[in-house]
Amino acid sequence: MIKINNVTKKYGDFTAVDKLSLTVNKAEFLVILGPSGCGKSTLLRLINKMIDRNGGEIQVNGEDIDTVKGEELRKKIGYVIQSTGLFPHMDVKKNIATVPNLLNWEEKKISKRVDEMLTLVGLQPEKYKDKKPSELSGGEAQRIGVARAIASDPDILLMDEPFGAVDPINRLRLQKEFRKIQRELKKTVVFVTHDIDEALLLADRICVMNKGEIVQLDTPENIVLHP
Ligand code: ADP
Ligand code: ADP
């Protein structure tokens, strides 16, 4: 589903991702775990072509990403970041409809989809769809961020500490709900965190990174047994 081969990313002289190779399987929940600054976010942004790399190849769904326009790729890949990235001037329904609008879906279909997505993340459509991001709690905003990322039904979701800003109780609820959604919809997820408990709870496999390299790649069970 995602094939990263010998990929390097430098910022000036600094190597953020260093000859990294990694394959993410279809419907897999892969967690990238590592300390702040080890290159986790950079790796996600390389996959959806938000930034260019200095070497190596990346394939998504068997296609070399160099042969696809960045904007086309990002229509197929859902992306969620910690700050949720909601557009502050747009209400909740417009935010969720971002990619469906880019894809020129019919208005009726979009409206139905917005309601479905809100229900899926546990928010009542009637109560939430006309709200502005500034009227949402941190946890609600992150739910909307997830709803937006999956609205166009992408096969792949890249998530960068998506629940980082949520209080512990709501975070646990969101983690469990999202894991259930991921299994039901068979999404391929690459999920970045520096929280080992979150990684152990969610992952099919954990990819431990340090200084731009993979230092361990295994199931949560094996990582706990052989740390
Ligand atoms: P992580 O997500 O693991 O915290 P990042 O991928 O955000 O790490 O960053 C990896 C390293 O690259 C950090 O040392 C960071 O300071 C540096 N870095 C990230 N983005 C830039 C940039 N645009 N310009 C220069 N350095 C950057
Ligand atoms: P950044 O401020 O990190 O440079 P970008 O300019 O790349 O962000 O993206 C602008 C906004 O669009 C961001 O808030 C980001 O979260 C959002 N975004 C980028 N790619 C996608 C995507 N594939 N799906 C949904 N939202 C996206």
Short mmCIF file of N, CA, C and O and ligand atoms in Angstrom, two decimals, residues 11 14 16 34-43 160-161 192, ligand 1:
data_model
loop_
_atom_site.label_atom_id
_atom_site.label_comp_id
_atom_site.label_asym_id
_atom_site.label_seq_id
_atom_site.Cartn_x
_atom_site.Cartn_y
_atom_site.Cartn_z
N TYR A 11 17.15 19.08 5.67
CA TYR A 11 16.85 20.51 5.77
C TYR A 11 18.21 21.20 5.85
O TYR A 11 18.86 21.15 6.89
N PHE A 14 21.18 19.44 7.68
CA PHE A 14 20.64 18.53 8.69
C PHE A 14 19.82 17.42 8.05
O PHE A 14 18.91 17.68 7.26
N ALA A 16 17.06 14.90 8.33
CA ALA A 16 15.90 14.62 9.17
C ALA A 16 15.42 13.18 9.01
O ALA A 16 14.94 12.55 9.95
N GLY A 34 8.53 7.78 18.52
CA GLY A 34 9.89 8.26 18.68
C GLY A 34 9.90 9.63 19.32
O GLY A 34 8.88 10.32 19.34
N PRO A 35 11.06 10.05 19.83
CA PRO A 35 11.14 11.33 20.52
C PRO A 35 10.92 12.50 19.58
O PRO A 35 11.02 12.36 18.35
N SER A 36 10.59 13.62 20.15
CA SER A 36 10.40 14.85 19.40
C SER A 36 11.64 15.13 18.54
O SER A 36 12.76 14.98 19.01
N GLY A 37 11.42 15.47 17.27
CA GLY A 37 12.53 15.85 16.41
C GLY A 37 13.19 14.69 15.67
O GLY A 37 14.15 14.89 14.94
N CYS A 38 12.66 13.46 15.82
CA CYS A 38 13.33 12.31 15.19
C CYS A 38 12.94 12.13 13.73
O CYS A 38 13.47 11.26 13.05
N GLY A 39 12.00 12.96 13.24
CA GLY A 39 11.67 12.90 11.81
C GLY A 39 10.31 12.30 11.48
O GLY A 39 10.01 12.06 10.31
N LYS A 40 9.48 12.10 12.48
CA LYS A 40 8.18 11.44 12.26
C LYS A 40 7.28 12.27 11.34
O LYS A 40 6.76 11.74 10.35
N SER A 41 7.11 13.54 11.66
CA SER A 41 6.23 14.39 10.84
C SER A 41 6.79 14.54 9.44
O SER A 41 6.04 14.55 8.45
N THR A 42 8.09 14.66 9.37
CA THR A 42 8.74 14.78 8.06
C THR A 42 8.40 13.58 7.19
O THR A 42 8.07 13.72 6.01
N LEU A 43 8.44 12.39 7.78
CA LEU A 43 8.13 11.18 7.03
C LEU A 43 6.70 11.21 6.48
O LEU A 43 6.48 10.92 5.30
N ASP A 160 -0.93 12.76 12.42
CA ASP A 160 0.23 13.28 13.14
C ASP A 160 -0.21 13.75 14.54
O ASP A 160 -0.74 14.85 14.68
N GLU A 161 -0.02 12.90 15.53
CA GLU A 161 -0.47 13.17 16.90
C GLU A 161 -1.87 13.75 16.92
O GLU A 161 -2.12 14.81 17.51
N VAL A 192 1.40 8.90 13.89
CA VAL A 192 2.60 9.37 14.57
C VAL A 192 2.29 9.75 16.02
O VAL A 192 1.30 10.44 16.29
P1 ADP B 1 9.11 14.89 14.79
O1 ADP B 1 7.82 14.88 14.03
O2 ADP B 1 9.65 13.54 15.07
O3 ADP B 1 9.05 15.73 16.03
P2 ADP B 1 10.05 16.47 12.55
O4 ADP B 1 9.93 15.60 11.38
O5 ADP B 1 9.02 17.52 12.77
O6 ADP B 1 10.21 15.57 13.86
O7 ADP B 1 11.47 17.21 12.52
C1 ADP B 1 12.68 16.48 12.42
C2 ADP B 1 13.83 17.44 12.51
O8 ADP B 1 13.86 18.28 11.37
C3 ADP B 1 13.76 18.37 13.71
O9 ADP B 1 15.05 18.52 14.23
C4 ADP B 1 13.24 19.67 13.14
O10 ADP B 1 13.72 20.75 13.87
C5 ADP B 1 13.79 19.64 11.74
N1 ADP B 1 12.90 20.34 10.80
C6 ADP B 1 11.59 20.05 10.57
N2 ADP B 1 11.06 20.85 9.63
C7 ADP B 1 12.06 21.71 9.27
C8 ADP B 1 12.14 22.79 8.34
N3 ADP B 1 11.10 23.14 7.59
N4 ADP B 1 13.33 23.42 8.24
C9 ADP B 1 14.40 23.04 8.98
N5 ADP B 1 14.38 22.04 9.87
C10 ADP B 1 13.23 21.37 10.02
#
